[in-house]
Amino acid sequence: MERPNQMKAFLLVLQIFELGHMGFGSSSSNALSQTHAIHETGHNNSQPGPTALYPDSMWTSDYFPRDKYLGAGYYNNYQNNYLDKNLESANSASKGGYTLNLANQNNLVGYNAANVLQGGGGDIMSANSNLFNGALGGLRNQQSGVGIYQNFSTLGLGQGWDFLMLATSKDGSERLLQMLISKDQVIMNNKLIESVNGYQLQQIVAKITSQPELLINAIIKLYGSKSIQRLIKVLDKSPLMISAVISALSRGFDQLMTNQRGSLVIVKCLDVANTQQNKLLYDKALESCLHLAKDEIGCICLNMFITSSKGSGRSQILNVIATHSVYLSQDPSGNFVLQHVLGLDDPVFNEKICSILRGHYIRLSSQKGGSFVVEKCLNSNGMIYVIQDLLSYNRLCHLARNQYGNFVIQAALKATKRMLSPHHEALVATLKGDVATLQSGYGRIVYNLIENGVPLD
């Protein structure tokens, strides 16, 4: 069987599911009353059926003859005994106690007719609900005689049915999340999430957010993270549903932001939802930014968060980091966050950071992580604060000999020349004042730079 027909059949199943949960309105009430009339007075006195609920293009197999559709007993051209066969199936199902395995029914329509006409559930909604929740379990086990429904299991569509059924069950949260983290089901899950209608999507979201701790544990798994990211992308135009997901994620914010896979889900929320919808995440980030900045993984995740952040939430986080720049500049992980913020080239916060670090540049220049921070400051609009510290240090040539300090001196010479700063000549003169010291160790690199001419790059 070709894949396109099988996928169309699966979409039909989704339509049935929608039909069973959304209700019909006034036209469906008339349809139901006429169905009972058919059952009570006979087929010859029944009225012709209404317009089909589904377009003809959905029927791709002889299994469902043209102009026939799933419903509550309306079938055009019933003189061809099509309905009679369905009612035979209905009677057989009623006497046999309604087996839910469609392998024992004549066809899908027969099962639906049996459920309605014999009082199973009492109305169309319960009939279709019973069909979805019970019959599909048997349908995917059928081996022959079902036209376009054959070989669903080869495509993994049975797993898709399980997914939707769990979304509507009372106790399906844990099993539903287990499916989301399954490597074998990730492709089907993603296709299903993109194919379901609004009501079905709402059921899925409600189920997976009902137990936030289970959701958090699922997200830190590789395929769980990918599945939830896909779900968030689909929720782009569903503000209430995406807010429900964000609310659940905020409860495990620190755990997610110290996990590479978890942080990707948080960042996806920032990219998809607006700042108001993400307010809970911004509030959590503001509370935890210093803690995250000191964490080996958290510092990387925080940098990603800052990059995707927007508006006032972003400004508040940057302000906290700038305020604590002295502390962060000397932390093995925190200095990465400070470098990242300086690299954003925000003139307000760069000025604040460089100003707060004044008086600490000499010590930072001789440290591995700190020297990178100083170089970032030299290439910002707060360069003057660094130069003032360097020129006021009476052992500048000794700093030039340091394994990390020599990089700072090189960066200072290049930055001042590029900016045509008068401090460039002052730096050169100070360094040349102690050539003997400068010509040993790492100082020789600085000496050669001056002798060969400082480039503008």
CSV table of C-alpha atoms in Angstrom, one decimal:
chain,number,residue,atom,x,y,z
A,1,MET,CA,0.0,0.0,0.0
A,2,GLU,CA,1.4,3.4,-0.9
A,3,ARG,CA,2.3,5.8,1.9
A,4,PRO,CA,0.1,8.8,0.7
A,5,ASN,CA,-3.1,6.7,1.0
A,6,GLN,CA,-2.1,5.5,4.4
A,7,MET,CA,-1.4,9.0,5.7
A,8,LYS,CA,-4.7,10.2,4.3
A,9,ALA,CA,-6.4,7.4,6.2
A,10,PHE,CA,-4.7,8.5,9.4
A,11,LEU,CA,-5.9,12.0,8.9
A,12,LEU,CA,-9.4,10.5,8.6
A,13,VAL,CA,-8.9,9.0,12.0
A,14,LEU,CA,-8.1,12.5,13.3
A,15,GLN,CA,-11.3,13.8,11.8
A,16,ILE,CA,-13.2,11.1,13.5
A,17,PHE,CA,-11.6,12.0,16.8
A,18,GLU,CA,-12.5,15.7,16.2
A,19,LEU,CA,-16.1,14.7,15.4
A,20,GLY,CA,-16.4,12.7,18.5
A,21,HIS,CA,-15.3,15.4,20.9
A,22,MET,CA,-16.4,18.7,19.4
A,23,GLY,CA,-20.1,17.9,18.9
A,24,PHE,CA,-22.3,19.0,16.0
A,25,GLY,CA,-24.8,21.6,16.9
A,26,SER,CA,-28.4,21.8,15.7
A,27,SER,CA,-27.9,19.9,12.4
A,28,SER,CA,-26.5,16.9,14.3
A,29,SER,CA,-29.6,16.8,16.5
A,30,ASN,CA,-31.8,16.6,13.5
A,31,ALA,CA,-29.5,13.9,12.0
A,32,LEU,CA,-29.8,11.8,15.2
A,33,SER,CA,-33.6,12.1,15.4
A,34,GLN,CA,-33.9,11.1,11.7
A,35,THR,CA,-31.6,8.1,12.4
A,36,HIS,CA,-33.9,6.8,15.1
A,37,ALA,CA,-36.8,7.4,12.7
A,38,ILE,CA,-35.1,5.2,10.1
A,39,HIS,CA,-34.6,2.5,12.7
A,40,GLU,CA,-38.2,2.6,13.8
A,41,THR,CA,-40.2,3.1,10.6
A,42,GLY,CA,-38.0,1.3,8.0
A,43,HIS,CA,-35.7,2.4,5.3
A,44,ASN,CA,-38.3,2.9,2.6
A,45,ASN,CA,-39.8,5.9,4.5
A,46,SER,CA,-36.5,7.6,5.4
A,47,GLN,CA,-35.4,10.9,3.9
A,48,PRO,CA,-32.4,11.3,1.6
A,49,GLY,CA,-29.2,12.1,3.6
A,50,PRO,CA,-27.7,15.5,4.0
A,51,THR,CA,-24.6,16.8,2.4
A,52,ALA,CA,-21.5,14.7,3.3
A,53,LEU,CA,-19.5,16.0,6.2
A,54,TYR,CA,-16.2,15.3,4.4
A,55,PRO,CA,-15.1,16.1,0.9
A,56,ASP,CA,-15.0,13.4,-1.8
A,57,SER,CA,-11.2,13.8,-2.0
A,58,MET,CA,-10.9,12.0,1.3
A,59,TRP,CA,-12.1,8.7,-0.1
A,60,THR,CA,-9.2,7.0,-1.8
A,61,SER,CA,-10.4,3.4,-1.7
A,62,ASP,CA,-13.3,1.2,-2.7
A,63,TYR,CA,-13.6,0.2,0.9
A,64,PHE,CA,-15.9,3.3,1.4
A,65,PRO,CA,-18.0,3.6,-1.8
A,66,ARG,CA,-18.4,7.1,-3.2
A,67,ASP,CA,-21.1,9.3,-1.6
A,68,LYS,CA,-21.0,7.2,1.6
A,69,TYR,CA,-19.6,8.8,4.8
A,70,LEU,CA,-19.1,8.1,8.5
A,71,GLY,CA,-22.0,9.3,10.6
A,72,ALA,CA,-25.3,8.3,12.2
A,73,GLY,CA,-27.0,6.2,9.6
A,74,TYR,CA,-27.4,8.5,6.6
A,75,TYR,CA,-26.3,6.9,3.3
A,76,ASN,CA,-27.4,8.0,-0.1
A,77,ASN,CA,-28.6,5.3,-2.5
A,78,TYR,CA,-29.5,3.0,0.3
A,79,GLN,CA,-31.4,0.9,-2.2
A,80,ASN,CA,-28.1,-0.8,-3.1
A,81,ASN,CA,-28.3,-2.7,0.2
A,82,TYR,CA,-25.2,-0.9,1.5
A,83,LEU,CA,-27.1,0.1,4.6
A,84,ASP,CA,-28.6,-3.3,5.0
A,85,LYS,CA,-25.1,-4.8,5.2
A,86,ASN,CA,-24.2,-2.2,7.8
A,87,LEU,CA,-27.3,-3.1,9.8
A,88,GLU,CA,-26.4,-6.8,9.6
A,89,SER,CA,-23.1,-5.9,11.1
A,90,ALA,CA,-24.9,-3.7,13.7
A,91,ASN,CA,-27.2,-6.6,14.8
A,92,SER,CA,-24.3,-9.0,14.8
A,93,ALA,CA,-22.3,-6.6,17.0
A,94,SER,CA,-25.2,-6.1,19.3
A,95,LYS,CA,-25.8,-9.9,19.8
A,96,GLY,CA,-22.1,-10.5,20.3
A,97,GLY,CA,-21.7,-7.9,23.0
A,98,TYR,CA,-20.1,-5.3,20.7
A,99,THR,CA,-16.5,-6.5,20.2
A,100,LEU,CA,-14.3,-3.5,19.7
A,101,ASN,CA,-11.9,-5.3,17.3
A,102,LEU,CA,-12.9,-4.2,13.8
A,103,ALA,CA,-11.5,-7.3,12.4
A,104,ASN,CA,-14.8,-8.9,13.6
A,105,GLN,CA,-17.0,-6.2,12.0
A,106,ASN,CA,-18.0,-6.0,8.3
A,107,ASN,CA,-16.6,-2.4,8.1
A,108,LEU,CA,-16.0,0.8,10.0
A,109,VAL,CA,-19.4,2.3,9.1
A,110,GLY,CA,-21.1,-0.9,10.3
A,111,TYR,CA,-19.5,-0.5,13.6
A,112,ASN,CA,-20.6,3.1,13.9
A,113,ALA,CA,-24.1,2.3,12.9
A,114,ALA,CA,-24.2,-0.5,15.4
A,115,ASN,CA,-23.1,1.7,18.2
A,116,VAL,CA,-25.8,4.4,17.4
A,117,LEU,CA,-28.7,2.2,16.4
A,118,GLN,CA,-28.4,-0.3,19.2
A,119,GLY,CA,-28.1,2.3,21.8
A,120,GLY,CA,-24.3,2.1,22.4
A,121,GLY,CA,-23.5,5.5,24.1
A,122,GLY,CA,-27.0,6.9,23.1
A,123,ASP,CA,-25.8,9.5,20.7
A,124,ILE,CA,-23.4,10.4,17.9
A,125,MET,CA,-20.7,11.9,20.2
A,126,SER,CA,-20.4,8.9,22.4
A,127,ALA,CA,-20.5,6.6,19.4
A,128,ASN,CA,-17.6,8.3,17.7
A,129,SER,CA,-15.8,8.5,21.1
A,130,ASN,CA,-16.2,4.8,21.6
A,131,LEU,CA,-15.1,4.2,18.1
A,132,PHE,CA,-11.9,6.2,18.6
A,133,ASN,CA,-11.1,4.9,22.1
A,134,GLY,CA,-11.8,1.3,21.5
A,135,ALA,CA,-12.1,0.4,17.8
A,136,LEU,CA,-8.8,1.8,16.7
A,137,GLY,CA,-7.0,-0.5,19.1
A,138,GLY,CA,-8.3,-3.4,17.1
A,139,LEU,CA,-8.1,-1.7,13.8
A,140,ARG,CA,-4.3,-1.5,13.8
A,141,ASN,CA,-4.1,-5.2,14.4
A,142,GLN,CA,-6.1,-6.1,11.4
A,143,GLN,CA,-4.3,-8.1,8.7
A,144,SER,CA,-6.7,-8.0,5.7
A,145,GLY,CA,-9.9,-6.9,4.2
A,146,VAL,CA,-9.8,-3.3,5.3
A,147,GLY,CA,-8.6,-1.4,2.2
A,148,ILE,CA,-6.7,1.7,3.0
A,149,TYR,CA,-6.4,0.7,6.7
A,150,GLN,CA,-4.1,-2.2,6.0
A,151,ASN,CA,-0.5,-2.1,7.2
A,152,PHE,CA,-0.9,0.9,9.5
A,153,SER,CA,1.5,-0.8,11.9
A,154,THR,CA,4.3,-0.7,9.4
A,155,LEU,CA,4.1,3.1,9.5
A,156,GLY,CA,3.9,3.3,13.3
A,157,LEU,CA,0.4,4.8,13.1
A,158,GLY,CA,-0.7,2.6,15.9
A,159,GLN,CA,1.6,4.6,18.1
A,160,GLY,CA,0.0,7.8,16.9
A,161,TRP,CA,-3.4,6.5,17.9
A,162,ASP,CA,-2.0,5.6,21.3
A,163,PHE,CA,-0.7,9.1,21.6
A,164,LEU,CA,-4.1,10.7,21.0
A,165,MET,CA,-5.9,8.3,23.2
A,166,LEU,CA,-3.5,9.0,26.1
A,167,ALA,CA,-4.2,12.7,25.6
A,168,THR,CA,-7.9,12.1,26.4
A,169,SER,CA,-7.4,9.6,29.2
A,170,LYS,CA,-7.6,10.4,32.9
A,171,ASP,CA,-4.2,9.0,33.8
A,172,GLY,CA,-2.2,9.3,30.6
A,173,SER,CA,0.4,12.0,31.5
A,174,GLU,CA,3.3,9.7,32.4
A,175,ARG,CA,2.8,7.3,29.4
A,176,LEU,CA,2.3,10.2,27.0
A,177,LEU,CA,5.6,11.8,28.1
A,178,GLN,CA,7.3,8.4,27.8
A,179,MET,CA,6.2,8.4,24.1
A,180,LEU,CA,7.6,11.9,23.7
A,181,ILE,CA,11.1,10.8,24.8
A,182,SER,CA,11.1,7.6,22.7
A,183,LYS,CA,13.7,7.6,19.9
A,184,ASP,CA,11.5,5.2,17.9
A,185,GLN,CA,8.5,7.4,18.0
A,186,VAL,CA,9.9,10.9,17.7
A,187,ILE,CA,9.2,11.2,13.9
A,188,MET,CA,5.6,10.0,14.3
A,189,ASN,CA,5.1,12.3,17.4
A,190,ASN,CA,6.3,15.3,15.5
A,191,LYS,CA,4.1,14.6,12.5
A,192,LEU,CA,1.1,14.0,14.8
A,193,ILE,CA,1.7,17.3,16.7
A,194,GLU,CA,1.7,19.2,13.4
A,195,SER,CA,-1.4,17.4,12.1
A,196,VAL,CA,-3.9,17.5,15.0
A,197,ASN,CA,-6.6,20.1,15.3
A,198,GLY,CA,-7.0,22.8,18.0
A,199,TYR,CA,-9.1,20.7,20.3
A,200,GLN,CA,-6.8,17.7,20.1
A,201,LEU,CA,-3.7,20.0,20.6
A,202,GLN,CA,-5.4,21.4,23.7
A,203,GLN,CA,-5.9,18.0,25.1
A,204,ILE,CA,-2.2,17.1,24.6
A,205,VAL,CA,-1.0,20.3,26.2
A,206,ALA,CA,-3.3,19.9,29.2
A,207,LYS,CA,-2.1,16.4,29.7
A,208,ILE,CA,1.6,17.0,29.6
A,209,THR,CA,1.5,20.1,31.7
A,210,SER,CA,-0.7,18.5,34.4
A,211,GLN,CA,2.4,17.1,36.1
A,212,PRO,CA,5.3,19.6,35.6
A,213,GLU,CA,7.9,17.4,37.3
A,214,LEU,CA,7.3,14.7,34.8
A,215,LEU,CA,7.5,17.2,31.9
A,216,ILE,CA,10.8,18.6,33.2
A,217,ASN,CA,12.3,15.1,33.5
A,218,ALA,CA,11.1,14.3,29.9
A,219,ILE,CA,12.6,17.5,28.5
A,220,ILE,CA,16.2,16.7,29.7
A,221,LYS,CA,16.1,13.6,27.5
A,222,LEU,CA,17.3,14.1,24.0
A,223,TYR,CA,14.1,13.2,22.1
A,224,GLY,CA,11.9,14.7,24.8
A,225,SER,CA,13.6,18.0,24.3
A,226,LYS,CA,13.1,17.8,20.5
A,227,SER,CA,9.4,16.9,20.8
A,228,ILE,CA,8.6,19.7,23.2
A,229,GLN,CA,10.4,22.2,21.0
A,230,ARG,CA,8.3,21.1,18.1
A,231,LEU,CA,5.2,21.4,20.2
A,232,ILE,CA,6.1,25.0,21.2
A,233,LYS,CA,6.7,25.9,17.6
A,234,VAL,CA,3.2,24.6,16.7
A,235,LEU,CA,1.7,26.6,19.6
A,236,ASP,CA,2.9,29.9,18.0
A,237,LYS,CA,-0.6,31.2,17.4
A,238,SER,CA,-2.2,29.6,20.6
A,239,PRO,CA,-1.4,32.1,23.4
A,240,LEU,CA,-3.3,30.3,26.1
A,241,MET,CA,-1.8,26.9,25.4
A,242,ILE,CA,1.8,28.2,25.1
A,243,SER,CA,1.3,30.1,28.4
A,244,ALA,CA,0.3,26.8,30.0
A,245,VAL,CA,3.5,25.2,28.8
A,246,ILE,CA,5.6,28.2,29.9
A,247,SER,CA,4.0,28.1,33.4
A,248,ALA,CA,4.9,24.4,33.7
A,249,LEU,CA,8.5,25.0,32.5
A,250,SER,CA,9.0,27.9,35.0
A,251,ARG,CA,8.6,25.5,37.9
A,252,GLY,CA,11.8,23.7,36.9
A,253,PHE,CA,13.6,26.7,35.4
A,254,ASP,CA,16.9,26.2,37.3
A,255,GLN,CA,17.0,22.5,36.4
A,256,LEU,CA,16.4,23.1,32.7
A,257,MET,CA,18.9,26.0,32.6
A,258,THR,CA,21.7,23.9,33.9
A,259,ASN,CA,21.0,21.2,31.3
A,260,GLN,CA,21.9,21.7,27.6
A,261,ARG,CA,18.8,20.0,26.3
A,262,GLY,CA,16.5,21.7,28.8
A,263,SER,CA,17.8,25.1,28.0
A,264,LEU,CA,17.0,24.7,24.3
A,265,VAL,CA,13.3,24.4,25.2
A,266,ILE,CA,13.5,27.6,27.3
A,267,VAL,CA,15.2,29.4,24.5
A,268,LYS,CA,12.5,28.1,22.0
A,269,CYS,CA,9.9,29.7,24.2
A,270,LEU,CA,11.7,33.0,24.0
A,271,ASP,CA,11.9,32.7,20.2
A,272,VAL,CA,8.2,31.8,19.7
A,273,ALA,CA,6.2,33.6,22.4
A,274,ASN,CA,6.1,37.3,23.1
A,275,THR,CA,7.7,39.0,26.2
A,276,GLN,CA,4.4,39.1,28.1
A,277,GLN,CA,3.8,35.4,27.7
A,278,ASN,CA,7.4,34.8,28.7
A,279,LYS,CA,7.2,37.0,31.8
A,280,LEU,CA,7.5,34.0,34.2
A,281,LEU,CA,10.7,32.9,32.5
A,282,TYR,CA,12.2,36.4,32.6
A,283,ASP,CA,11.3,36.6,36.3
A,284,LYS,CA,13.0,33.3,37.0
A,285,ALA,CA,16.1,34.3,35.0
A,286,LEU,CA,16.4,37.5,37.0
A,287,GLU,CA,16.3,35.6,40.2
A,288,SER,CA,18.8,32.9,39.1
A,289,CYS,CA,21.1,34.7,36.7
A,290,LEU,CA,24.1,35.0,39.2
A,291,HIS,CA,23.6,31.4,40.2
A,292,LEU,CA,23.5,30.2,36.6
A,293,ALA,CA,26.5,32.4,35.7
A,294,LYS,CA,28.7,30.5,38.2
A,295,ASP,CA,27.6,27.1,36.9
A,296,GLU,CA,29.8,25.4,34.3
A,297,ILE,CA,26.8,24.5,32.1
A,298,GLY,CA,24.5,27.3,33.4
A,299,CYS,CA,26.8,30.0,32.1
A,300,ILE,CA,26.5,28.7,28.6
A,301,CYS,CA,22.7,28.4,28.9
A,302,LEU,CA,22.4,31.8,30.4
A,303,ASN,CA,24.3,33.3,27.4
A,304,MET,CA,21.9,31.6,25.1
A,305,PHE,CA,19.0,33.0,27.1
A,306,ILE,CA,20.4,36.5,27.0
A,307,THR,CA,20.9,36.4,23.2
A,308,SER,CA,17.2,35.4,22.7
A,309,SER,CA,15.8,37.8,25.3
A,310,LYS,CA,14.0,41.0,24.4
A,311,GLY,CA,12.6,44.1,25.9
A,312,SER,CA,12.7,45.1,29.6
A,313,GLY,CA,13.3,41.6,30.7
A,314,ARG,CA,16.6,41.6,28.8
A,315,SER,CA,17.6,45.0,30.2
A,316,GLN,CA,16.9,43.9,33.8
A,317,ILE,CA,19.1,40.8,33.4
A,318,LEU,CA,22.0,42.8,31.8
A,319,ASN,CA,21.8,45.3,34.6
A,320,VAL,CA,22.2,42.6,37.3
A,321,ILE,CA,25.2,41.2,35.5
A,322,ALA,CA,26.8,44.6,35.0
A,323,THR,CA,26.2,45.5,38.7
A,324,HIS,CA,28.1,42.3,39.8
A,325,SER,CA,30.8,42.5,37.1
A,326,VAL,CA,33.7,42.6,39.6
A,327,TYR,CA,32.5,39.3,41.1
A,328,LEU,CA,31.7,37.7,37.8
A,329,SER,CA,35.0,38.8,36.1
A,330,GLN,CA,37.0,36.7,38.5
A,331,ASP,CA,34.8,33.6,38.4
A,332,PRO,CA,35.9,30.8,36.1
A,333,SER,CA,32.4,30.5,34.6
A,334,GLY,CA,31.0,34.0,35.4
A,335,ASN,CA,33.7,35.7,33.2
A,336,PHE,CA,32.2,34.0,30.2
A,337,VAL,CA,28.9,35.6,30.9
A,338,LEU,CA,30.5,39.0,31.3
A,339,GLN,CA,32.4,38.6,28.1
A,340,HIS,CA,29.2,37.7,26.3
A,341,VAL,CA,27.4,40.8,27.6
A,342,LEU,CA,30.3,43.0,26.6
A,343,GLY,CA,30.2,41.4,23.1
A,344,LEU,CA,26.6,42.5,22.7
A,345,ASP,CA,27.9,46.1,22.2
A,346,ASP,CA,25.2,47.7,24.3
A,347,PRO,CA,26.8,51.1,25.0
A,348,VAL,CA,24.8,51.7,28.3
A,349,PHE,CA,25.8,48.4,29.9
A,350,ASN,CA,29.3,48.3,28.5
A,351,GLU,CA,30.0,51.7,30.0
A,352,LYS,CA,28.6,50.6,33.3
A,353,ILE,CA,30.7,47.4,33.3
A,354,CYS,CA,33.9,49.2,32.4
A,355,SER,CA,33.3,51.9,35.0
A,356,ILE,CA,32.7,49.3,37.8
A,357,LEU,CA,35.8,47.3,36.9
A,358,ARG,CA,38.1,50.4,37.2
A,359,GLY,CA,40.8,49.7,39.6
A,360,HIS,CA,40.7,46.0,39.0
A,361,TYR,CA,42.2,45.8,35.5
A,362,ILE,CA,45.8,45.1,36.4
A,363,ARG,CA,44.9,42.1,38.5
A,364,LEU,CA,42.4,40.9,35.9
A,365,SER,CA,45.0,41.2,33.2
A,366,SER,CA,47.3,38.6,34.8
A,367,GLN,CA,44.5,36.1,35.0
A,368,LYS,CA,43.5,33.7,32.3
A,369,GLY,CA,39.7,34.4,32.3
A,370,GLY,CA,40.1,38.0,33.5
A,371,SER,CA,42.5,38.9,30.6
A,372,PHE,CA,39.7,38.1,28.1
A,373,VAL,CA,37.3,40.4,30.0
A,374,VAL,CA,39.9,43.2,29.9
A,375,GLU,CA,40.4,42.7,26.1
A,376,LYS,CA,36.6,43.0,25.6
A,377,CYS,CA,36.6,46.2,27.6
A,378,LEU,CA,39.4,47.6,25.5
A,379,ASN,CA,37.3,47.0,22.4
A,380,SER,CA,34.2,48.7,23.8
A,381,ASN,CA,33.1,52.3,24.4
A,382,GLY,CA,34.5,52.0,27.9
A,383,MET,CA,38.1,51.7,26.7
A,384,ILE,CA,39.3,54.8,28.5
A,385,TYR,CA,38.8,53.2,32.0
A,386,VAL,CA,41.2,50.4,31.1
A,387,ILE,CA,43.9,52.7,29.6
A,388,GLN,CA,43.8,54.9,32.7
A,389,ASP,CA,44.5,51.9,34.9
A,390,LEU,CA,47.4,50.7,32.7
A,391,LEU,CA,49.1,54.1,32.4
A,392,SER,CA,48.9,54.6,36.2
A,393,TYR,CA,50.6,51.3,36.8
A,394,ASN,CA,54.4,51.8,37.3
A,395,ARG,CA,55.3,48.2,36.4
A,396,LEU,CA,53.7,48.1,33.0
A,397,CYS,CA,56.6,46.3,31.4
A,398,HIS,CA,56.4,43.5,34.0
A,399,LEU,CA,52.7,43.1,33.0
A,400,ALA,CA,53.8,42.9,29.4
A,401,ARG,CA,56.0,39.9,30.3
A,402,ASN,CA,53.1,38.0,31.9
A,403,GLN,CA,51.7,35.0,29.9
A,404,TYR,CA,48.3,36.6,30.0
A,405,GLY,CA,49.2,40.3,30.5
A,406,ASN,CA,51.1,40.5,27.2
A,407,PHE,CA,47.8,39.9,25.3
A,408,VAL,CA,46.2,42.8,27.2
A,409,ILE,CA,49.1,45.1,26.3
A,410,GLN,CA,48.9,44.1,22.7
A,411,ALA,CA,45.2,44.7,22.6
A,412,ALA,CA,45.6,48.1,24.3
A,413,LEU,CA,48.2,49.2,21.7
A,414,LYS,CA,46.0,48.2,18.8
A,415,ALA,CA,42.8,49.7,20.3
A,416,THR,CA,44.3,53.1,21.0
A,417,LYS,CA,45.9,53.3,17.5
A,418,ARG,CA,42.6,52.3,15.8
A,419,MET,CA,40.7,54.9,17.8
A,420,LEU,CA,43.4,57.5,17.1
A,421,SER,CA,43.6,58.0,20.8
A,422,PRO,CA,46.4,60.3,22.2
A,423,HIS,CA,46.9,57.6,24.8
A,424,HIS,CA,48.6,55.4,22.2
A,425,GLU,CA,51.8,57.4,22.2
A,426,ALA,CA,51.7,57.5,26.0
A,427,LEU,CA,51.6,53.7,26.1
A,428,VAL,CA,54.4,53.3,23.7
A,429,ALA,CA,56.6,55.7,25.6
A,430,THR,CA,56.0,54.0,28.9
A,431,LEU,CA,56.8,50.6,27.5
A,432,LYS,CA,60.0,51.8,25.8
A,433,GLY,CA,61.1,53.3,29.1
A,434,ASP,CA,62.2,49.9,30.3
A,435,VAL,CA,63.4,48.1,27.1
A,436,ALA,CA,65.6,45.7,29.0
A,437,THR,CA,62.7,44.3,30.9
A,438,LEU,CA,60.5,44.3,27.8
A,439,GLN,CA,62.9,42.2,25.8
A,440,SER,CA,62.7,39.1,28.0
A,441,GLY,CA,60.0,36.5,28.3
A,442,TYR,CA,56.6,37.2,26.8
A,443,GLY,CA,57.6,40.9,26.7
A,444,ARG,CA,59.6,40.3,23.5
A,445,ILE,CA,56.2,39.8,21.7
A,446,VAL,CA,55.2,43.3,22.7
A,447,TYR,CA,58.6,44.7,21.9
A,448,ASN,CA,58.5,43.3,18.4
A,449,LEU,CA,55.0,44.6,17.9
A,450,ILE,CA,56.1,48.1,18.7
A,451,GLU,CA,59.3,47.9,16.6
A,452,ASN,CA,57.4,46.5,13.5
A,453,GLY,CA,54.6,49.0,13.8
A,454,VAL,CA,51.3,48.4,15.6
A,455,PRO,CA,48.7,47.3,13.0
A,456,LEU,CA,45.2,48.7,12.9
A,457,ASP,CA,43.4,45.3,13.0
